[in-house]
Short mmCIF file of C-alpha atoms in Angstrom, two decimals:
data_model
loop_
_atom_site.label_atom_id
_atom_site.label_comp_id
_atom_site.label_asym_id
_atom_site.label_seq_id
_atom_site.Cartn_x
_atom_site.Cartn_y
_atom_site.Cartn_z
CA MET V 1 0.12 0.11 -0.12
CA PRO V 2 1.54 3.32 -1.10
CA CYS V 3 2.91 5.90 1.74
CA LYS V 4 0.47 8.29 3.02
CA TYR V 5 3.39 10.55 2.92
CA ALA V 6 4.46 9.85 -0.30
CA VAL V 7 4.90 12.77 -2.88
CA PRO V 8 2.94 12.25 -6.32
CA CYS V 9 4.71 13.30 -9.34
CA LYS V 10 3.10 15.00 -12.26
CA CYS V 11 5.39 13.17 -14.70
CA HIS V 12 4.39 9.45 -13.19
CA CYS V 13 8.12 9.20 -13.38
CA PRO V 14 9.44 6.07 -11.14
CA CYS V 15 11.40 8.79 -9.23
CA ALA V 16 8.98 10.86 -7.91
CA ASP V 17 8.91 9.90 -4.40
CA THR V 18 12.90 9.37 -4.68
CA THR V 19 13.09 13.13 -5.66
CA ALA V 20 11.10 14.00 -3.02
CA LEU V 21 13.59 12.78 -0.22
CA PHE V 22 16.18 14.43 -1.56
CA GLU V 23 14.42 17.90 -1.47
CA LEU V 24 16.28 18.92 1.75
CA ASP V 25 16.64 22.89 1.86
CA GLY V 26 20.40 23.35 2.05
CA LEU V 27 20.97 19.37 2.39
CA VAL V 28 22.27 18.15 -0.65
CA HIS V 29 22.78 21.51 -2.57
CA ARG V 30 23.97 20.99 -6.33
CA ASP V 31 24.38 17.02 -5.89
CA GLN V 32 20.57 16.78 -5.98
CA SER V 33 20.28 15.09 -9.39
CA SER V 34 23.19 12.63 -8.71
CA LEU V 35 21.55 11.45 -5.47
CA VAL V 36 18.48 10.98 -7.50
CA VAL V 37 20.00 8.81 -10.54
CA LEU V 38 21.77 7.00 -7.65
CA ALA V 39 18.75 5.76 -6.14
CA VAL V 40 16.77 5.25 -9.31
CA CYS V 41 19.29 2.89 -10.63
CA HIS V 42 19.79 0.94 -7.54
CA ARG V 43 16.24 0.15 -7.81
CA LEU V 44 15.69 1.13 -3.74
CA ASP V 45 11.76 1.37 -4.12
CA PRO V 46 10.89 -0.69 -7.12
CA GLU V 47 7.12 -0.75 -6.15
CA ASN V 48 7.26 2.90 -5.23
CA THR V 49 5.68 2.27 -1.78
CA GLY V 50 7.37 5.53 -0.30
CA PHE V 51 9.61 3.78 1.53
CA ILE V 52 13.25 2.81 1.17
CA ALA V 53 14.94 0.06 3.59
CA VAL V 54 17.35 1.78 6.01
CA GLU V 55 20.38 -0.78 4.77
CA ASN V 56 19.60 0.37 1.06
CA PHE V 57 19.80 4.00 1.97
CA THR V 58 22.71 3.62 4.04
CA SER V 59 24.67 1.86 1.54
CA LEU V 60 23.51 4.39 -1.13
CA VAL V 61 25.10 7.30 0.74
CA GLU V 62 28.32 5.63 2.63
CA HIS V 63 29.41 4.26 -1.11
CA HIS V 64 29.16 6.53 -3.25
CA GLU V 65 31.18 9.90 -3.76
CA LEU V 66 28.94 12.49 -3.04
CA GLN V 67 30.09 16.23 -2.27
CA LEU V 68 28.25 16.78 1.28
CA ASP V 69 29.83 18.54 4.18
CA PRO V 70 30.95 15.91 6.53
CA SER V 71 28.45 16.93 9.26
CA LYS V 72 25.76 16.78 6.93
CA LEU V 73 26.59 13.18 5.62
CA ASP V 74 26.96 12.06 9.42
CA MET V 75 23.79 13.73 10.84
CA LEU V 76 21.63 12.28 7.37
CA LEU V 77 23.13 8.86 8.54
CA ALA V 78 22.35 9.01 11.96
CA LEU V 79 19.16 10.19 11.60
CA VAL V 80 18.25 7.53 9.07
CA GLN V 81 19.55 4.87 11.58
CA SER V 82 17.41 6.20 14.51
CA ASN V 83 14.58 4.53 12.65
CA GLU V 84 13.10 1.53 14.86
CA GLU V 85 11.25 0.26 11.73
CA GLY V 86 14.10 -0.44 9.37
CA GLN V 87 12.54 1.91 6.27
CA VAL V 88 12.77 5.21 5.67
CA CYS V 89 9.41 7.37 4.76
CA TYR V 90 10.62 10.28 2.16
CA GLN V 91 8.16 12.88 3.18
CA GLU V 92 8.92 12.11 7.09
CA LEU V 93 12.79 12.79 6.42
CA ILE V 94 11.93 15.76 4.01
CA GLU V 95 9.73 17.44 7.18
CA LEU V 96 12.48 16.61 9.56
CA MET V 97 15.44 18.10 7.77
CA SER V 98 13.68 21.31 5.76
CA SER V 99 14.17 23.32 8.95
CA LYS V 100 17.85 21.36 9.49
CA ARG V 101 17.85 22.13 13.02
CA SER V 102 14.29 21.41 14.22
CA SER V 103 13.60 19.80 17.83
CA SER V 104 12.17 16.84 16.13
CA PHE V 105 16.04 16.48 13.93
CA ARG V 106 17.99 16.95 17.02
CA ARG V 107 16.11 14.21 19.02
CA ALA V 108 16.43 12.04 16.11
CA ILE V 109 20.35 12.46 15.72
CA ALA V 110 20.46 12.25 19.95
CA ASN V 111 18.54 8.97 19.70
CA GLY V 112 20.41 7.52 16.58
CA ARG V 113 21.71 3.77 17.30
CA ARG V 114 25.50 4.52 15.79
CA THR V 115 28.18 6.94 16.77
CA LEU V 116 28.69 9.93 14.20
CA GLN V 117 32.06 9.18 12.16
CA ARG V 118 34.69 11.62 12.82
CA GLU V 119 32.82 12.61 16.20
CA ILE V 120 35.55 14.92 17.74
CA LEU V 121 35.99 18.22 15.81
CA LEU V 122 39.45 18.56 17.75
CA ASP V 123 40.87 15.41 15.39
CA GLU V 124 40.54 17.76 12.30
CA THR V 125 43.75 18.39 10.65
CA GLY V 126 45.30 20.82 8.57
CA LEU V 127 43.48 23.55 9.26
CA GLY V 128 44.36 27.22 8.17
CA LEU V 129 43.86 30.00 11.27
CA TYR V 130 40.59 31.00 10.26
CA LYS V 131 39.34 27.44 10.88
CA ARG V 132 41.11 26.67 13.75
CA PHE V 133 39.58 30.27 15.44
CA VAL V 134 36.06 28.87 14.23
CA ARG V 135 37.23 25.57 16.23
CA TYR V 136 38.34 27.21 19.47
CA VAL V 137 34.60 29.54 18.85
CA ALA V 138 32.82 26.29 18.70
CA TYR V 139 34.39 24.79 21.74
CA GLU V 140 33.72 28.21 23.70
CA ILE V 141 30.24 28.43 22.77
CA LEU V 142 28.49 25.40 22.26
CA PRO V 143 27.96 22.26 24.72
CA CYS V 144 27.00 19.63 21.81
CA GLU V 145 29.60 17.92 19.64
CA THR V 146 27.39 17.48 17.11
CA ASP V 147 26.35 21.15 17.29
CA ARG V 148 30.20 22.05 17.00
CA ARG V 149 30.82 20.10 14.06
CA TRP V 150 27.53 21.39 12.45
CA TYR V 151 28.58 25.35 13.23
CA PHE V 152 32.70 24.49 11.92
CA HIS V 153 30.87 23.37 8.53
CA GLN V 154 28.28 26.05 8.12
CA ASN V 155 30.20 28.79 9.43
CA ARG V 156 30.15 31.70 6.78
CA LEU V 157 31.46 35.37 7.14
CA CYS V 158 27.80 36.87 5.82
CA PRO V 159 26.75 38.62 7.56
CA PRO V 160 30.17 39.28 9.33
CA PRO V 161 29.75 39.70 13.66
CA VAL V 162 30.04 43.30 13.44
CA PHE V 163 27.25 44.66 15.89
CA ILE V 164 29.61 43.88 19.24
CA ALA V 165 32.32 45.60 17.30
CA ILE V 166 30.74 48.64 15.92
CA VAL V 167 28.87 49.42 19.23
CA THR V 168 32.49 49.16 21.05
CA ILE V 169 34.27 51.32 18.65
CA VAL V 170 31.11 54.13 18.76
CA GLN V 171 31.98 53.84 23.02
CA ILE V 172 35.41 54.27 22.65
CA ILE V 173 34.96 57.18 19.98
CA VAL V 174 32.50 58.86 22.21
CA PHE V 175 34.47 58.27 25.41
CA MET V 176 37.52 59.73 23.79
CA CYS V 177 35.77 62.92 22.68
CA TYR V 178 34.19 63.57 26.03
CA GLY V 179 37.75 62.88 27.68
CA ILE V 180 39.61 65.76 25.58
CA MET V 181 36.22 67.86 26.15
CA LEU V 182 36.51 67.38 29.96
CA ASN V 183 40.16 67.06 30.32
CA LYS V 184 39.02 63.89 32.57
CA TRP V 185 39.63 60.43 31.84
CA VAL V 186 38.38 58.70 35.44
CA LEU V 187 35.25 59.52 37.20
CA GLN V 188 34.38 61.68 34.73
CA THR V 189 30.83 61.80 36.19
CA TYR V 190 32.06 64.16 38.83
CA GLN V 191 32.74 66.84 35.97
CA PRO V 192 29.02 69.08 35.80
CA ASP V 193 29.66 69.25 32.21
CA PHE V 194 29.43 65.23 31.78
CA MET V 195 25.91 65.19 32.74
CA LYS V 196 24.96 67.87 30.15
CA SER V 197 25.65 65.08 27.32
CA PRO V 198 22.07 64.61 25.22
CA LEU V 199 23.41 60.68 25.79
CA VAL V 200 23.16 60.34 29.33
CA TYR V 201 19.93 59.03 30.67
CA HIS V 202 18.44 61.57 33.68
CA PRO V 203 15.46 61.39 35.08
CA GLY V 204 14.78 64.87 34.58
CA HIS V 205 14.87 63.92 30.59
CA ARG V 206 12.72 61.05 30.53
CA ALA V 207 10.62 62.89 27.97
CA GLN V 208 13.62 62.23 25.43
CA VAL V 209 13.09 58.80 24.52
CA TRP V 210 16.36 57.90 23.23
CA ARG V 211 18.20 58.54 26.17
CA PHE V 212 16.98 54.94 27.48
CA PHE V 213 19.28 53.35 24.93
CA SER V 214 21.92 55.92 23.87
CA TYR V 215 23.13 56.00 27.82
CA MET V 216 24.96 52.99 26.51
CA PHE V 217 27.89 54.77 24.52
CA MET V 218 28.44 57.33 27.88
CA HIS V 219 30.81 55.51 30.63
CA VAL V 220 32.18 56.84 34.12
CA GLY V 221 35.40 56.74 33.27
CA LEU V 222 38.53 54.74 31.67
CA GLU V 223 37.91 51.86 34.27
CA GLN V 224 34.10 50.76 33.39
CA LEU V 225 34.87 51.35 29.84
CA GLY V 226 37.62 49.25 29.73
CA PHE V 227 35.84 46.35 31.63
CA ASN V 228 32.95 46.88 29.20
CA ALA V 229 34.81 46.45 26.02
CA LEU V 230 36.80 43.71 26.99
CA LEU V 231 33.98 41.80 28.17
CA GLN V 232 31.88 42.23 25.21
CA LEU V 233 34.60 41.69 22.69
CA MET V 234 35.76 38.44 24.46
CA ILE V 235 32.18 37.13 24.94
CA GLY V 236 30.11 39.09 22.71
CA VAL V 237 31.68 38.59 19.60
CA PRO V 238 31.87 34.80 20.00
CA LEU V 239 28.55 34.73 20.77
CA GLU V 240 27.35 36.83 17.44
CA MET V 241 29.57 34.65 15.76
CA VAL V 242 27.61 31.47 16.40
CA HIS V 243 24.14 32.72 16.96
CA GLY V 244 23.90 35.49 14.72
CA ILE V 245 23.57 39.28 14.42
CA LEU V 246 19.76 39.59 14.93
CA ARG V 247 19.81 37.62 18.17
CA ILE V 248 22.97 38.86 19.95
CA SER V 249 21.99 42.25 19.24
CA LEU V 250 18.27 41.82 20.47
CA LEU V 251 19.56 40.22 23.84
CA TYR V 252 22.14 43.15 24.14
CA MET V 253 19.50 46.03 23.69
CA ALA V 254 16.94 44.22 25.95
CA GLY V 255 19.77 44.51 28.83
CA VAL V 256 20.54 47.96 27.72
CA LEU V 257 16.94 48.94 27.80
CA ALA V 258 15.65 46.69 30.60
CA GLY V 259 18.68 48.89 32.54
CA SER V 260 17.11 52.29 32.27
CA LEU V 261 13.81 51.47 32.82
CA THR V 262 14.85 49.17 36.19
CA VAL V 263 16.80 52.72 37.20
CA SER V 264 13.76 54.64 36.52
CA ILE V 265 11.47 52.51 38.74
CA THR V 266 13.96 51.44 41.80
CA ASP V 267 16.43 54.43 41.70
CA MET V 268 14.34 57.61 40.59
CA ARG V 269 16.43 60.12 41.31
CA ALA V 270 19.71 59.15 39.68
CA PRO V 271 20.98 58.95 36.06
CA VAL V 272 22.59 56.29 34.31
CA VAL V 273 25.35 55.84 31.95
CA GLY V 274 27.57 52.75 30.55
CA GLY V 275 26.87 49.84 28.40
CA SER V 276 26.39 47.56 31.66
CA GLY V 277 23.04 46.35 30.75
CA GLY V 278 24.35 44.67 27.49
CA VAL V 279 27.73 43.44 28.92
CA TYR V 280 26.06 41.51 31.91
CA ALA V 281 23.19 40.41 29.63
CA LEU V 282 25.60 38.43 27.48
CA CYS V 283 27.72 37.34 30.23
CA SER V 284 24.99 36.07 32.24
CA ALA V 285 23.61 34.20 29.84
CA HIS V 286 26.88 32.67 28.89
CA LEU V 287 27.57 31.29 32.56
CA ALA V 288 24.23 30.16 32.94
CA ASN V 289 24.58 28.28 29.86
CA VAL V 290 27.90 26.78 30.66
CA VAL V 291 27.03 25.99 34.09
CA MET V 292 23.50 24.01 32.67
CA ASN V 293 25.71 22.37 30.09
CA TRP V 294 28.43 21.53 32.37
CA ALA V 295 29.43 18.16 31.37
CA GLY V 296 29.22 19.12 27.61
CA MET V 297 31.19 22.13 27.47
CA ARG V 298 34.84 21.65 26.41
CA CYS V 299 36.65 25.24 26.89
CA PRO V 300 39.78 24.47 28.81
CA TYR V 301 40.09 25.83 32.54
CA LYS V 302 36.12 26.40 32.52
CA LEU V 303 35.82 26.57 36.56
CA LEU V 304 38.95 28.88 37.03
CA ARG V 305 37.36 31.03 33.90
CA MET V 306 34.02 30.94 35.91
CA ILE V 307 35.28 32.10 38.99
CA LEU V 308 37.42 34.68 37.30
CA ALA V 309 34.61 35.91 35.52
CA LEU V 310 32.27 35.75 38.77
CA VAL V 311 34.73 37.56 40.50
CA CYS V 312 35.43 40.58 38.07
CA MET V 313 31.63 41.18 37.63
CA SER V 314 30.58 41.16 40.90
CA SER V 315 33.88 43.86 41.41
CA GLU V 316 32.42 45.90 38.77
CA VAL V 317 28.72 45.85 40.70
CA GLY V 318 30.87 46.72 43.93
CA ARG V 319 32.33 49.84 42.53
CA ALA V 320 29.20 51.25 40.86
CA VAL V 321 27.46 50.84 44.19
CA TRP V 322 30.59 52.51 46.04
CA LEU V 323 29.99 55.57 42.91
CA ARG V 324 26.29 55.53 43.97
CA PHE V 325 26.35 55.95 47.21
CA SER V 326 29.73 57.77 47.47
CA PRO V 327 29.12 61.74 48.64
CA PRO V 328 28.06 63.41 45.37
CA LEU V 329 29.61 66.80 44.88
CA PRO V 330 27.03 69.85 44.85
CA SER V 331 27.37 71.09 40.94
CA SER V 332 27.15 67.00 39.94
CA GLY V 333 24.24 65.48 41.77
CA PRO V 334 23.60 61.86 42.36
CA GLN V 335 26.15 59.68 40.87
CA PRO V 336 25.10 56.90 38.30
CA SER V 337 22.72 53.90 39.30
CA PHE V 338 24.04 50.44 39.62
CA MET V 339 20.58 48.64 38.83
CA ALA V 340 21.13 48.60 35.35
CA HIS V 341 24.10 45.68 35.85
CA LEU V 342 21.45 43.73 37.95
CA SER V 343 18.45 44.04 35.39
CA GLY V 344 20.56 43.24 32.55
CA ALA V 345 21.99 39.91 34.37
CA VAL V 346 18.32 39.15 34.68
CA VAL V 347 17.68 39.46 31.14
CA GLY V 348 20.62 37.37 30.37
CA ILE V 349 19.58 34.40 32.61
CA SER V 350 16.05 34.35 31.22
CA MET V 351 15.76 35.71 27.51
CA GLY V 352 19.57 35.02 27.05
CA LEU V 353 19.74 31.62 28.10
CA LEU V 354 16.83 30.62 25.80
CA ILE V 355 18.49 31.89 23.08
CA LEU V 356 21.82 30.18 23.50
CA ARG V 357 20.18 27.19 24.26
CA SER V 358 18.25 27.36 20.66
CA TYR V 359 21.39 26.94 18.67
CA GLU V 360 19.61 26.81 15.25
CA GLU V 361 16.28 26.32 16.22
CA SER V 362 13.21 28.63 15.87
CA LEU V 363 12.73 30.60 18.61
CA GLN V 364 9.22 31.63 17.63
CA LYS V 365 7.90 27.46 17.71
CA GLN V 366 8.95 27.46 21.27
CA CYS V 367 6.42 28.14 24.18
CA SER V 368 8.99 29.50 26.86
CA TRP V 369 10.23 31.95 24.41
CA TRP V 370 6.69 33.64 24.23
CA VAL V 371 6.27 33.37 27.67
CA ILE V 372 9.75 35.26 27.99
CA VAL V 373 8.45 37.95 25.44
CA PHE V 374 4.94 38.84 26.77
CA SER V 375 6.93 38.86 30.04
CA PHE V 376 9.40 41.84 28.90
CA ILE V 377 6.41 43.33 27.21
CA THR V 378 4.22 43.70 30.45
CA PHE V 379 7.42 44.95 32.25
CA LEU V 380 7.91 47.58 29.60
CA LEU V 381 4.28 48.73 29.49
CA PHE V 382 4.36 48.97 33.42
CA ALA V 383 7.60 51.00 33.21
CA ILE V 384 5.99 53.36 30.34
CA PHE V 385 3.10 54.35 32.76
CA TRP V 386 5.38 54.29 35.66
CA ASN V 387 7.31 57.15 33.94
CA ILE V 388 4.21 58.90 32.94
CA PHE V 389 2.48 58.99 36.50
CA ALA V 390 4.31 57.44 39.05
CA TYR V 391 6.82 60.40 39.56
CA ASP V 392 4.36 63.14 39.93
CA LEU V 393 1.98 60.89 42.21
CA LEU V 394 4.92 60.10 44.82
CA GLY V 395 6.61 63.75 44.64
CA VAL V 396 9.72 62.48 43.68
CA GLN V 397 12.46 65.40 44.16
CA ILE V 398 14.20 64.99 40.78
CA PRO V 399 17.57 66.62 40.57
CA PRO V 400 17.56 69.64 38.31
CA PRO V 401 18.12 68.49 34.56
CA PRO V 402 21.66 70.21 33.66
#
């Protein structure tokens, strides 16, 4: 009886269902026709049932010269051999592979009955400098060997990971400009003219919406800029290489926005400067992902590096707390708040962790993603109403805007 998943062929040729098998998005690339010809010539499905025996299909793939990426070939074989019924249905395979990294595909790979060939990526030899760097990034970021091999063979420079680099360059340029103007490079916030910048978030300028984002380009001094720039380059660039510019920029900007909004609710008299909200979103997401996948992570000295990162992040929070509660100069007003650090960490542990755990998977199809998005939107709406009404209702004495 024909398979209910079989794909009809308009020309009624014997290769109809076999052709459907290889309509896999990006899997066979330019070798689609050669695979189809091989399948037809070997008469793997003479009765046109829509099924191919696992042994026959595996033999076809393994014993012919096919120009497939090694990771794609390994995953295809593992997926096929995970079938307990001993036969492969064309359309089911197409549905599994069409998104390449769907949850069902990952489960099929995980439940496969064979070990993938060339299992350890570290065994790859003869790699150039760039490919060695890509392999290093794979082991730094991804906890699963299958994911690491997939990323290694699929890595492309288009689009390039430019978001973190551009943000860092702009932050350095802005800091240099204000350092020259103020003739001060450490604790610039003690200069009254610093708060006059149109980039700083100040509670007296809440109506200027861009300040809720633009404050990330201003920094207290060289110490904060150096810490943020170093962390976001060391962690943000590898994350952007693996997970893409869209997801990492979304996470970074969500941390920045959450930082300024949290300060406007919890520390209503304080200004905010620095990109710590975005930096802590990236760092906390990465650290949480490492902890939750501790056994699978293969980065060297991970415990020592984890402790060092936590000490550095805690020290930066301590510096920010000290600065906030240090006696302000009469002309400068309250010092910047530290709440952006904490809210950025919360964004990283929630939204960021889900993003990092969903490598090459669709976020829109995950219920937990929509729960997080709904929660963030709810917080955003609450913060908007708070900024509109709460300051007047509570009679908050805001320092006069510079």
